[in-house]
């Protein structure tokens, strides 16, 4: 790709031809303020906060609309530009309500941040502010506060360019303008929460998070969504071992800065049918007793046992499971979809944006570590006496009459009737990595502490040690290194 060299504030930089000035500056450590511009939306140049001075050009130009050119000389911090930014901020704040103390955006508001960095002047406005609607419901998920809206049109552009539902538009003109749904429409967009992420102020807020917690009190953890095989990069915002909010984390290769509504609701709503503790013969037992009995079972009956893999398992757990299978001589290895699309939930089956038809996060990892594993529907029940069932959603008819070991985070009919039942963990409670539908290996960290359940990785470590086998790695990092060599 052709490279272009230009000078910004006396600093020479080189970027690909066609790069917008605002992106070229940010890539080289020079931040230009903005409200309407978003790197994954088409530029509109309507907020005028990103104006820069270009040599030989008589007027300042919006850096979000102007591509770089060879030999261009740009100034982002002249006295003229500073005064223009102050004027724009004063203009935006004329009718903006001073309700920061009760606004959910406080602490991560672009208007707050840029006012403090690029203005700080006191308001000269003494007239009455224009009153607009405060609680405009965009469906059952989003609330719009028209008084806070600065009409940047990010949300409108998102529904037109990204989700392509064309649900939102701007009505009226001047200081009366506001964002609205078309008459009689509902905001049934499978990515509707994304408009709250990209809103630079507190105009669009998700109902599930409103007035729940201040953002500076939350602990943020980078993670990977386990809702489907796309593996969207996300943040969990937690406090007191509870997820308060889920927002996308930017990754241009995977999900850019978007994620679907279903995934957020999946993590926010309390999990039902959660497993707990250890049960042997349907009675409460200890973890050590469970390890002892399962190890004894594997020593004596490995050839008569069907090992059914979980597509929720991490690569590191699968690496240890593979060592177990090969070490004790298990021949019957099968795979399954731990979750499948259910129309009744309202979830989108698949689309051309992010949502993948495979509703599990790591079937690619299963296929890589166990390339010869057969689909569970090919399992011949008469060939086995026992079954190790990892994760939920194993077909009951394929396991009738077998003695079952179940390692799962969610209870179902299989876990309930298992002779040996161990409560496992969800991805939010453990470290590891998944391989997404495009073959990208992505690591994640634990966001929640598991309570009355057991880390799947350490379960296999302890089981291998009980069998007298040296695990390939005691830590996640060591196991990952083994995995990456395969």
CSV table of C-alpha atoms in Angstrom, one decimal:
chain,number,residue,atom,x,y,z
A,1,UNK,CA,0.0,0.0,0.0
A,2,UNK,CA,1.3,3.5,-0.9
A,3,UNK,CA,2.6,5.5,2.0
A,4,UNK,CA,2.2,9.2,2.5
A,5,UNK,CA,4.5,11.4,4.6
A,6,UNK,CA,3.2,14.6,6.2
A,7,UNK,CA,4.0,16.8,9.1
A,8,UNK,CA,1.7,17.3,12.1
A,9,UNK,CA,2.6,19.9,14.8
A,10,UNK,CA,6.2,19.8,13.6
A,11,UNK,CA,6.3,16.0,13.8
A,12,UNK,CA,6.9,14.0,10.6
A,13,UNK,CA,4.6,10.9,10.3
A,14,UNK,CA,4.1,8.3,7.6
A,15,UNK,CA,0.7,6.6,7.1
A,16,UNK,CA,-1.1,4.7,4.3
A,17,UNK,CA,-2.6,6.9,1.5
A,18,UNK,CA,-6.3,7.6,2.1
A,19,UNK,CA,-6.0,7.7,5.9
A,20,UNK,CA,-8.1,10.4,7.5
A,21,UNK,CA,-6.1,13.1,9.3
A,22,UNK,CA,-7.9,12.3,12.6
A,23,UNK,CA,-6.8,8.6,12.4
A,24,UNK,CA,-3.3,9.4,11.3
A,25,UNK,CA,-2.8,11.7,14.3
A,26,UNK,CA,-4.3,9.2,16.8
A,27,UNK,CA,-2.0,6.4,15.4
A,28,UNK,CA,0.9,8.7,16.2
A,29,UNK,CA,-0.1,9.8,19.7
A,30,UNK,CA,-1.8,13.0,18.8
A,31,UNK,CA,-5.4,13.1,20.0
A,32,UNK,CA,-7.9,15.3,18.2
A,33,UNK,CA,-11.3,15.8,20.1
A,34,UNK,CA,-14.5,14.5,18.4
A,35,UNK,CA,-18.1,13.7,19.1
A,36,UNK,CA,-19.7,12.6,15.8
A,37,UNK,CA,-16.6,10.7,14.5
A,38,UNK,CA,-16.3,7.0,15.1
A,39,UNK,CA,-13.7,4.9,13.3
A,40,UNK,CA,-16.3,2.2,12.4
A,41,UNK,CA,-18.9,4.6,11.0
A,42,UNK,CA,-18.8,6.8,8.0
A,43,UNK,CA,-17.7,10.3,8.8
A,44,UNK,CA,-20.2,13.1,8.8
A,45,UNK,CA,-18.3,16.2,10.0
A,46,UNK,CA,-21.2,17.7,11.9
A,47,UNK,CA,-19.8,18.4,15.4
A,48,UNK,CA,-16.9,20.5,14.2
A,49,UNK,CA,-14.8,19.6,17.2
A,50,UNK,CA,-12.0,18.0,15.1
A,51,UNK,CA,-11.1,21.1,13.1
A,52,UNK,CA,-7.4,21.5,12.2
A,53,UNK,CA,-5.4,24.1,10.4
A,54,UNK,CA,-3.8,22.9,7.1
A,55,UNK,CA,-1.1,25.0,5.6
A,56,UNK,CA,-2.1,26.8,2.4
A,57,UNK,CA,-5.7,26.2,3.2
A,58,UNK,CA,-7.6,29.4,4.1
A,59,UNK,CA,-10.0,27.8,6.5
A,60,UNK,CA,-9.8,25.2,9.2
A,61,UNK,CA,-10.9,21.7,8.0
A,62,UNK,CA,-12.6,18.8,9.8
A,63,UNK,CA,-9.9,16.2,10.3
A,64,UNK,CA,-12.5,13.4,10.2
A,65,UNK,CA,-13.4,14.3,6.6
A,66,UNK,CA,-10.0,15.2,5.2
A,67,UNK,CA,-7.6,12.4,3.9
A,68,UNK,CA,-3.8,12.9,4.2
A,69,UNK,CA,-1.7,14.1,1.3
A,70,UNK,CA,2.0,13.9,0.5
A,71,UNK,CA,3.8,16.9,2.0
A,72,UNK,CA,0.7,18.1,3.9
A,73,UNK,CA,1.5,20.3,7.0
A,74,UNK,CA,-1.1,20.2,9.7
A,75,UNK,CA,-1.5,22.1,13.0
A,76,UNK,CA,-3.9,20.7,15.6
A,77,UNK,CA,-3.1,23.1,18.5
A,78,UNK,CA,-3.0,26.7,17.4
A,79,UNK,CA,-4.6,29.6,19.2
A,80,UNK,CA,-7.2,29.7,16.6
A,81,UNK,CA,-8.1,26.0,16.9
A,82,UNK,CA,-8.2,26.2,20.7
A,83,UNK,CA,-10.7,29.1,20.5
A,84,UNK,CA,-12.8,27.2,18.0
A,85,UNK,CA,-13.0,24.1,20.3
A,86,UNK,CA,-14.0,26.3,23.2
A,87,UNK,CA,-16.7,27.9,21.1
A,88,UNK,CA,-18.0,24.5,20.0
A,89,UNK,CA,-18.1,23.2,23.5
A,90,UNK,CA,-19.9,26.4,24.7
A,91,UNK,CA,-22.4,26.0,21.9
A,92,UNK,CA,-23.1,22.3,22.7
A,93,UNK,CA,-23.5,23.0,26.4
A,94,UNK,CA,-26.0,25.9,25.9
A,95,UNK,CA,-29.0,23.6,26.1
A,96,UNK,CA,-27.3,20.6,27.8
A,97,UNK,CA,-28.7,19.9,31.3
A,98,UNK,CA,-26.3,20.0,34.2
A,99,UNK,CA,-27.4,16.6,35.5
A,100,UNK,CA,-24.0,14.9,35.7
A,101,UNK,CA,-24.5,13.9,39.3
A,102,UNK,CA,-27.4,11.6,38.3
A,103,UNK,CA,-26.3,10.6,34.8
A,104,UNK,CA,-25.1,7.1,34.2
A,105,UNK,CA,-22.5,8.3,31.7
A,106,UNK,CA,-20.7,10.3,34.4
A,107,UNK,CA,-17.1,9.2,34.7
A,108,UNK,CA,-16.9,8.0,31.0
A,109,UNK,CA,-18.6,10.9,29.3
A,110,UNK,CA,-16.8,12.4,26.3
A,111,UNK,CA,-18.5,15.8,26.8
A,112,UNK,CA,-17.2,15.9,30.4
A,113,UNK,CA,-13.7,14.9,29.5
A,114,UNK,CA,-13.3,17.2,26.5
A,115,UNK,CA,-14.8,20.2,28.3
A,116,UNK,CA,-12.2,19.7,31.1
A,117,UNK,CA,-9.3,19.2,28.6
A,118,UNK,CA,-10.2,21.7,25.9
A,119,UNK,CA,-12.3,24.4,27.6
A,120,UNK,CA,-13.0,24.8,31.3
A,121,UNK,CA,-14.5,28.2,30.7
A,122,UNK,CA,-17.6,29.2,32.7
A,123,UNK,CA,-20.9,29.4,30.8
A,124,UNK,CA,-22.1,32.8,29.6
A,125,UNK,CA,-25.6,31.5,28.9
A,126,UNK,CA,-28.3,33.1,31.1
A,127,UNK,CA,-31.4,32.3,29.1
A,128,UNK,CA,-33.8,29.4,29.6
A,129,UNK,CA,-32.6,26.1,28.2
A,130,UNK,CA,-34.7,24.3,25.6
A,131,UNK,CA,-36.7,21.6,27.4
A,132,UNK,CA,-37.1,18.3,25.6
A,133,UNK,CA,-38.4,14.8,26.4
A,134,UNK,CA,-36.5,13.1,29.2
A,135,UNK,CA,-37.7,9.5,29.1
A,136,UNK,CA,-38.3,8.4,25.5
A,137,UNK,CA,-38.4,4.6,25.5
A,138,UNK,CA,-36.7,3.0,22.5
A,139,UNK,CA,-38.4,-0.4,23.0
A,140,UNK,CA,-37.9,-2.3,26.2
A,141,UNK,CA,-34.1,-2.0,26.4
A,142,UNK,CA,-33.1,1.6,25.7
A,143,UNK,CA,-34.1,5.0,27.2
A,144,UNK,CA,-33.4,8.2,25.3
A,145,UNK,CA,-33.0,11.6,27.0
A,146,UNK,CA,-33.4,14.2,24.3
A,147,UNK,CA,-32.2,17.0,26.6
A,148,UNK,CA,-28.7,15.4,26.9
A,149,UNK,CA,-28.5,14.6,23.2
A,150,UNK,CA,-25.9,16.6,21.2
A,151,UNK,CA,-27.3,15.3,17.9
A,152,UNK,CA,-24.0,13.7,16.9
A,153,UNK,CA,-26.0,11.1,14.9
A,154,UNK,CA,-23.7,8.2,15.8
A,155,UNK,CA,-26.8,6.1,16.8
A,156,UNK,CA,-28.6,7.0,13.5
A,157,UNK,CA,-25.6,6.1,11.4
A,158,UNK,CA,-25.2,2.8,13.3
A,159,UNK,CA,-28.7,1.6,12.4
A,160,UNK,CA,-28.2,2.7,8.8
A,161,UNK,CA,-24.6,1.4,8.2
A,162,UNK,CA,-24.0,-1.4,10.6
A,163,UNK,CA,-27.2,-3.2,11.8
A,164,UNK,CA,-29.0,-1.9,8.7
A,165,UNK,CA,-32.4,-1.7,10.5
A,166,UNK,CA,-32.7,2.0,9.7
A,167,UNK,CA,-34.7,2.4,12.9
A,168,UNK,CA,-33.5,5.8,14.0
A,169,UNK,CA,-33.6,9.3,12.5
A,170,UNK,CA,-33.3,13.0,13.4
A,171,UNK,CA,-36.6,15.0,13.6
A,172,UNK,CA,-37.0,18.8,13.6
A,173,UNK,CA,-34.2,21.4,13.1
A,174,UNK,CA,-31.9,23.6,15.0
A,175,UNK,CA,-32.2,23.5,18.8
A,176,UNK,CA,-35.4,21.5,18.5
A,177,UNK,CA,-33.9,18.5,16.8
A,178,UNK,CA,-33.9,15.1,18.4
A,179,UNK,CA,-33.4,11.4,17.6
A,180,UNK,CA,-36.6,9.3,17.3
A,181,UNK,CA,-38.1,6.1,16.0
A,182,UNK,CA,-40.4,6.3,13.0
A,183,UNK,CA,-44.1,6.6,14.0
A,184,UNK,CA,-45.4,3.3,15.2
A,185,UNK,CA,-42.0,1.6,15.1
A,186,UNK,CA,-40.2,-0.3,17.9
A,187,UNK,CA,-36.5,-0.6,18.3
A,188,UNK,CA,-36.3,-4.3,17.6
A,189,UNK,CA,-32.7,-4.2,16.6
A,190,UNK,CA,-30.6,-7.3,17.6
A,191,UNK,CA,-27.7,-4.8,18.2
A,192,UNK,CA,-29.7,-2.1,19.9
A,193,UNK,CA,-27.4,-1.8,23.0
A,194,UNK,CA,-24.5,-0.8,20.7
A,195,UNK,CA,-26.1,2.7,20.4
A,196,UNK,CA,-25.5,3.2,24.2
A,197,UNK,CA,-21.9,2.3,23.7
A,198,UNK,CA,-21.2,4.8,21.0
A,199,UNK,CA,-23.3,7.6,22.4
A,200,UNK,CA,-20.7,10.2,23.6
A,201,UNK,CA,-23.0,11.6,26.3
A,202,UNK,CA,-25.7,10.2,28.6
A,203,UNK,CA,-28.5,10.5,26.0
A,204,UNK,CA,-28.9,6.8,25.4
A,205,UNK,CA,-28.7,4.4,28.3
A,206,UNK,CA,-29.5,0.7,28.8
A,207,UNK,CA,-32.4,0.1,31.1
A,208,UNK,CA,-30.7,-2.8,32.8
A,209,UNK,CA,-27.8,-0.6,34.0
A,210,UNK,CA,-29.6,2.6,34.8
A,211,UNK,CA,-28.9,3.8,38.3
A,212,UNK,CA,-27.4,0.5,39.3
A,213,UNK,CA,-23.8,1.5,40.0
A,214,UNK,CA,-21.2,4.2,39.3
A,215,UNK,CA,-18.7,3.2,36.6
A,216,UNK,CA,-15.7,4.1,38.8
A,217,UNK,CA,-16.8,1.5,41.4
A,218,UNK,CA,-16.7,-1.3,38.8
A,219,UNK,CA,-13.8,-3.6,38.1
A,220,UNK,CA,-13.2,-4.1,34.4
A,221,UNK,CA,-12.0,-7.5,33.0
A,222,UNK,CA,-11.2,-8.2,29.3
A,223,UNK,CA,-12.8,-11.4,28.1
A,224,UNK,CA,-14.3,-13.3,25.2
A,225,UNK,CA,-18.0,-13.8,24.7
A,226,UNK,CA,-19.1,-17.4,24.8
A,227,UNK,CA,-22.5,-16.9,23.2
A,228,UNK,CA,-21.5,-18.1,19.8
A,229,UNK,CA,-18.4,-19.1,17.7
A,230,UNK,CA,-17.7,-15.5,16.7
A,231,UNK,CA,-15.9,-14.9,20.0
A,232,UNK,CA,-16.6,-11.2,20.3
A,233,UNK,CA,-14.1,-9.3,22.5
A,234,UNK,CA,-15.8,-7.9,25.5
A,235,UNK,CA,-15.4,-6.3,28.9
A,236,UNK,CA,-17.1,-7.5,32.1
A,237,UNK,CA,-17.8,-4.7,34.6
A,238,UNK,CA,-18.2,-6.3,38.0
A,239,UNK,CA,-18.5,-5.6,41.7
A,240,UNK,CA,-19.0,-7.9,44.7
A,241,UNK,CA,-18.7,-10.9,42.4
A,242,UNK,CA,-21.6,-9.8,40.2
A,243,UNK,CA,-21.7,-8.7,36.6
A,244,UNK,CA,-23.3,-5.3,36.3
A,245,UNK,CA,-22.5,-4.5,32.7
A,246,UNK,CA,-21.1,-6.1,29.5
A,247,UNK,CA,-19.7,-3.9,26.8
A,248,UNK,CA,-17.7,-4.7,23.6
A,249,UNK,CA,-13.9,-4.4,23.5
A,250,UNK,CA,-12.5,-3.2,20.2
A,251,UNK,CA,-10.9,-5.8,18.0
A,252,UNK,CA,-10.9,-5.0,14.3
A,253,UNK,CA,-10.3,-8.6,13.3
A,254,UNK,CA,-13.3,-10.0,15.1
A,255,UNK,CA,-16.1,-7.7,16.2
A,256,UNK,CA,-14.8,-4.1,15.7
A,257,UNK,CA,-16.6,-2.4,18.6
A,258,UNK,CA,-19.9,-4.2,18.4
A,259,UNK,CA,-21.7,-7.1,20.1
A,260,UNK,CA,-25.2,-8.5,20.0
A,261,UNK,CA,-28.0,-7.8,22.5
A,262,UNK,CA,-28.6,-11.5,23.2
A,263,UNK,CA,-25.1,-12.0,24.6
A,264,UNK,CA,-25.4,-9.1,27.0
A,265,UNK,CA,-28.7,-10.3,28.3
A,266,UNK,CA,-27.3,-13.8,28.6
A,267,UNK,CA,-24.6,-12.6,31.0
A,268,UNK,CA,-26.7,-10.0,32.9
A,269,UNK,CA,-29.7,-12.2,33.7
A,270,UNK,CA,-29.2,-14.5,36.7
A,271,UNK,CA,-28.1,-18.0,35.6
A,272,UNK,CA,-30.7,-20.7,36.2
A,273,UNK,CA,-30.1,-24.4,37.0
A,274,UNK,CA,-26.6,-23.8,38.3
A,275,UNK,CA,-24.7,-26.9,39.6
A,276,UNK,CA,-23.0,-26.9,43.0
A,277,UNK,CA,-20.6,-29.1,44.9
A,278,UNK,CA,-19.9,-32.8,44.3
A,279,UNK,CA,-22.5,-35.7,44.4
A,280,UNK,CA,-21.7,-39.4,44.4
A,281,UNK,CA,-24.7,-41.8,44.2
A,282,UNK,CA,-26.9,-38.6,44.4
A,283,UNK,CA,-25.6,-37.7,47.8
A,284,UNK,CA,-23.3,-34.8,48.7
A,285,UNK,CA,-19.7,-35.7,48.8
A,286,UNK,CA,-16.2,-34.2,48.8
A,287,UNK,CA,-14.1,-33.2,45.8
A,288,UNK,CA,-11.3,-35.5,46.9
A,289,UNK,CA,-13.6,-38.4,47.1
A,290,UNK,CA,-15.0,-37.6,43.6
A,291,UNK,CA,-11.4,-37.5,42.2
A,292,UNK,CA,-10.5,-40.8,43.9
A,293,UNK,CA,-13.6,-42.7,42.5
A,294,UNK,CA,-13.4,-41.2,39.0
A,295,UNK,CA,-9.7,-42.1,38.8
A,296,UNK,CA,-10.4,-45.7,40.0
A,297,UNK,CA,-13.2,-45.9,37.3
A,298,UNK,CA,-10.8,-44.8,34.6
A,299,UNK,CA,-8.1,-47.3,35.7
A,300,UNK,CA,-10.5,-50.2,35.5
A,301,UNK,CA,-12.8,-49.3,32.7
A,302,UNK,CA,-11.2,-46.8,30.3
A,303,UNK,CA,-12.0,-49.0,27.3
A,304,UNK,CA,-15.6,-49.3,28.2
A,305,UNK,CA,-16.1,-45.5,28.7
A,306,UNK,CA,-17.4,-43.0,26.2
A,307,UNK,CA,-15.7,-39.6,26.6
A,308,UNK,CA,-18.0,-36.8,25.5
A,309,UNK,CA,-16.3,-33.4,25.0
A,310,UNK,CA,-17.6,-30.0,25.7
A,311,UNK,CA,-17.6,-27.2,23.1
A,312,UNK,CA,-17.6,-24.7,26.0
A,313,UNK,CA,-14.2,-26.1,27.2
A,314,UNK,CA,-11.1,-23.9,26.8
A,315,UNK,CA,-8.1,-25.0,24.7
A,316,UNK,CA,-6.1,-25.5,27.9
A,317,UNK,CA,-8.7,-27.8,29.4
A,318,UNK,CA,-8.9,-29.7,26.1
A,319,UNK,CA,-5.1,-30.2,26.0
A,320,UNK,CA,-5.3,-31.8,29.5
A,321,UNK,CA,-8.3,-33.9,28.5
A,322,UNK,CA,-6.4,-35.1,25.4
A,323,UNK,CA,-3.5,-36.2,27.7
A,324,UNK,CA,-6.0,-38.1,29.9
A,325,UNK,CA,-7.7,-39.8,27.0
A,326,UNK,CA,-4.4,-40.9,25.5
A,327,UNK,CA,-2.8,-41.9,28.8
A,328,UNK,CA,-5.6,-44.2,30.0
A,329,UNK,CA,-6.5,-45.6,26.6
A,330,UNK,CA,-10.0,-44.2,26.1
A,331,UNK,CA,-11.1,-45.1,22.5
A,332,UNK,CA,-14.6,-43.7,22.3
A,333,UNK,CA,-14.3,-39.9,22.1
A,334,UNK,CA,-17.3,-37.9,20.9
A,335,UNK,CA,-18.2,-34.2,20.5
A,336,UNK,CA,-21.4,-32.3,20.9
A,337,UNK,CA,-22.9,-28.8,20.7
A,338,UNK,CA,-23.3,-27.6,24.3
A,339,UNK,CA,-25.9,-25.1,23.1
A,340,UNK,CA,-28.1,-24.9,20.0
A,341,UNK,CA,-30.3,-22.2,18.7
A,342,UNK,CA,-33.7,-22.0,20.3
A,343,UNK,CA,-36.2,-19.9,18.4
A,344,UNK,CA,-38.4,-19.4,21.5
A,345,UNK,CA,-35.8,-17.2,23.1
A,346,UNK,CA,-35.9,-14.6,20.4
A,347,UNK,CA,-32.2,-15.1,19.6
A,348,UNK,CA,-31.2,-14.5,16.0
A,349,UNK,CA,-29.9,-17.7,14.5
A,350,UNK,CA,-27.2,-16.1,12.4
A,351,UNK,CA,-26.6,-12.9,10.3
A,352,UNK,CA,-23.9,-11.3,8.1
A,353,UNK,CA,-22.6,-9.1,10.9
A,354,UNK,CA,-21.5,-11.0,14.0
A,355,UNK,CA,-24.0,-13.7,15.0
A,356,UNK,CA,-22.8,-17.2,14.1
A,357,UNK,CA,-25.0,-20.2,13.7
A,358,UNK,CA,-22.7,-22.2,16.0
A,359,UNK,CA,-23.8,-21.2,19.5
A,360,UNK,CA,-20.8,-22.6,21.2
A,361,UNK,CA,-17.5,-20.7,21.7
A,362,UNK,CA,-14.9,-23.4,21.0
A,363,UNK,CA,-15.9,-26.2,18.6
A,364,UNK,CA,-12.9,-25.1,16.6
A,365,UNK,CA,-10.7,-26.0,19.6
A,366,UNK,CA,-12.4,-29.3,20.0
A,367,UNK,CA,-11.8,-30.1,16.3
A,368,UNK,CA,-8.2,-29.1,16.5
A,369,UNK,CA,-7.3,-31.1,19.7
A,370,UNK,CA,-9.6,-34.1,18.8
A,371,UNK,CA,-9.7,-34.3,15.0
A,372,UNK,CA,-10.9,-37.9,15.1
A,373,UNK,CA,-13.7,-37.3,17.6
A,374,UNK,CA,-17.1,-38.4,16.2
A,375,UNK,CA,-20.4,-36.6,16.6
A,376,UNK,CA,-22.3,-37.9,19.6
A,377,UNK,CA,-25.2,-38.9,17.3
A,378,UNK,CA,-22.8,-41.6,15.8
A,379,UNK,CA,-22.3,-43.1,19.3
A,380,UNK,CA,-23.4,-46.8,19.6
A,381,UNK,CA,-24.6,-47.1,23.2
A,382,UNK,CA,-24.1,-50.9,23.3
A,383,UNK,CA,-20.3,-50.4,22.9
A,384,UNK,CA,-20.0,-48.7,26.3
A,385,UNK,CA,-20.8,-49.2,29.9
A,386,UNK,CA,-19.8,-45.8,31.2
A,387,UNK,CA,-19.8,-42.2,29.9
A,388,UNK,CA,-17.9,-39.1,31.0
A,389,UNK,CA,-20.2,-36.3,30.0
A,390,UNK,CA,-18.5,-32.9,29.9
A,391,UNK,CA,-20.9,-29.9,29.8
A,392,UNK,CA,-24.6,-29.7,29.1
A,393,UNK,CA,-26.9,-30.7,26.2
A,394,UNK,CA,-25.9,-34.3,25.7
A,395,UNK,CA,-28.8,-36.3,24.1
A,396,UNK,CA,-30.4,-38.4,26.8
A,397,UNK,CA,-31.3,-41.3,24.5
A,398,UNK,CA,-27.6,-41.8,23.7
A,399,UNK,CA,-26.8,-42.4,27.4
A,400,UNK,CA,-29.7,-44.5,28.7
A,401,UNK,CA,-28.4,-47.3,30.8
A,402,UNK,CA,-24.9,-46.1,31.1
A,403,UNK,CA,-23.1,-45.2,34.4
A,404,UNK,CA,-22.4,-41.5,34.1
A,405,UNK,CA,-19.7,-39.1,35.2
A,406,UNK,CA,-20.8,-35.5,34.7
A,407,UNK,CA,-18.7,-32.4,34.8
A,408,UNK,CA,-20.9,-29.4,34.1
A,409,UNK,CA,-21.7,-25.8,35.2
A,410,UNK,CA,-25.4,-26.1,34.4
A,411,UNK,CA,-27.6,-28.9,35.6
A,412,UNK,CA,-29.8,-30.9,33.2
A,413,UNK,CA,-31.3,-34.4,33.2
A,414,UNK,CA,-27.8,-36.0,32.6
A,415,UNK,CA,-26.2,-34.2,35.6
A,416,UNK,CA,-29.2,-35.0,37.8
A,417,UNK,CA,-29.0,-38.7,37.2
A,418,UNK,CA,-25.1,-39.0,37.0
A,419,UNK,CA,-23.5,-41.4,39.5
A,420,UNK,CA,-20.6,-39.0,39.8
A,421,UNK,CA,-21.5,-35.3,39.4
A,422,UNK,CA,-19.0,-32.5,39.6
A,423,UNK,CA,-20.0,-28.8,39.4
A,424,UNK,CA,-17.8,-27.1,36.8
A,425,UNK,CA,-17.5,-23.4,35.9
A,426,UNK,CA,-18.6,-21.0,33.2
A,427,UNK,CA,-16.1,-19.1,31.2
A,428,UNK,CA,-16.7,-16.0,33.3
A,429,UNK,CA,-15.1,-17.9,36.2
A,430,UNK,CA,-11.9,-19.2,34.7
A,431,UNK,CA,-8.9,-18.3,32.6
A,432,UNK,CA,-8.2,-19.8,29.2
A,433,UNK,CA,-8.6,-19.3,25.5
A,434,UNK,CA,-11.0,-20.2,22.7
A,435,UNK,CA,-10.6,-20.5,18.9
A,436,UNK,CA,-13.2,-18.6,17.1
A,437,UNK,CA,-15.0,-19.4,13.8
A,438,UNK,CA,-12.2,-17.7,11.8
A,439,UNK,CA,-9.4,-19.7,13.5
A,440,UNK,CA,-8.2,-16.9,15.8
A,441,UNK,CA,-7.0,-18.0,19.2
A,442,UNK,CA,-8.2,-15.5,21.9
A,443,UNK,CA,-7.3,-15.5,25.6
A,444,UNK,CA,-9.5,-14.3,28.4
A,445,UNK,CA,-9.3,-13.8,32.2
A,446,UNK,CA,-11.6,-14.7,35.0
A,447,UNK,CA,-14.2,-12.0,35.8
A,448,UNK,CA,-16.0,-13.8,38.7
A,449,UNK,CA,-14.9,-16.0,41.5
A,450,UNK,CA,-16.5,-19.5,41.4
A,451,UNK,CA,-18.6,-20.4,44.4
A,452,UNK,CA,-19.1,-24.0,45.4
A,453,UNK,CA,-17.9,-25.3,42.0
A,454,UNK,CA,-14.6,-26.4,40.6
A,455,UNK,CA,-12.2,-25.2,37.9
A,456,UNK,CA,-12.3,-27.6,35.0
A,457,UNK,CA,-8.6,-27.2,34.3
A,458,UNK,CA,-7.6,-28.0,37.8
A,459,UNK,CA,-10.1,-31.0,37.8
A,460,UNK,CA,-8.1,-32.6,35.0
A,461,UNK,CA,-4.8,-31.7,36.6
A,462,UNK,CA,-5.9,-33.3,39.9
A,463,UNK,CA,-7.3,-36.4,38.0
A,464,UNK,CA,-4.1,-36.9,36.1
A,465,UNK,CA,-2.0,-36.6,39.2
A,466,UNK,CA,-4.2,-39.1,41.0
A,467,UNK,CA,-3.6,-41.5,38.1
A,468,UNK,CA,0.1,-41.0,38.5
A,469,UNK,CA,0.4,-39.0,35.2
A,470,UNK,CA,2.4,-35.8,35.1
A,471,UNK,CA,0.1,-33.1,33.7
A,472,UNK,CA,1.5,-31.2,30.7
A,473,UNK,CA,1.3,-27.9,32.7
A,474,UNK,CA,0.2,-26.8,36.1
A,475,UNK,CA,-0.7,-23.3,35.1
A,476,UNK,CA,-2.9,-21.9,32.3
A,477,UNK,CA,0.2,-20.4,30.7
A,478,UNK,CA,2.1,-23.7,30.7
A,479,UNK,CA,-0.8,-25.6,29.2
A,480,UNK,CA,-1.3,-22.9,26.5
A,481,UNK,CA,2.3,-23.3,25.4
A,482,UNK,CA,1.8,-27.0,25.0
A,483,UNK,CA,-1.4,-26.3,23.0
A,484,UNK,CA,0.3,-23.8,20.7
A,485,UNK,CA,2.9,-26.3,19.7
A,486,UNK,CA,0.3,-28.8,18.4
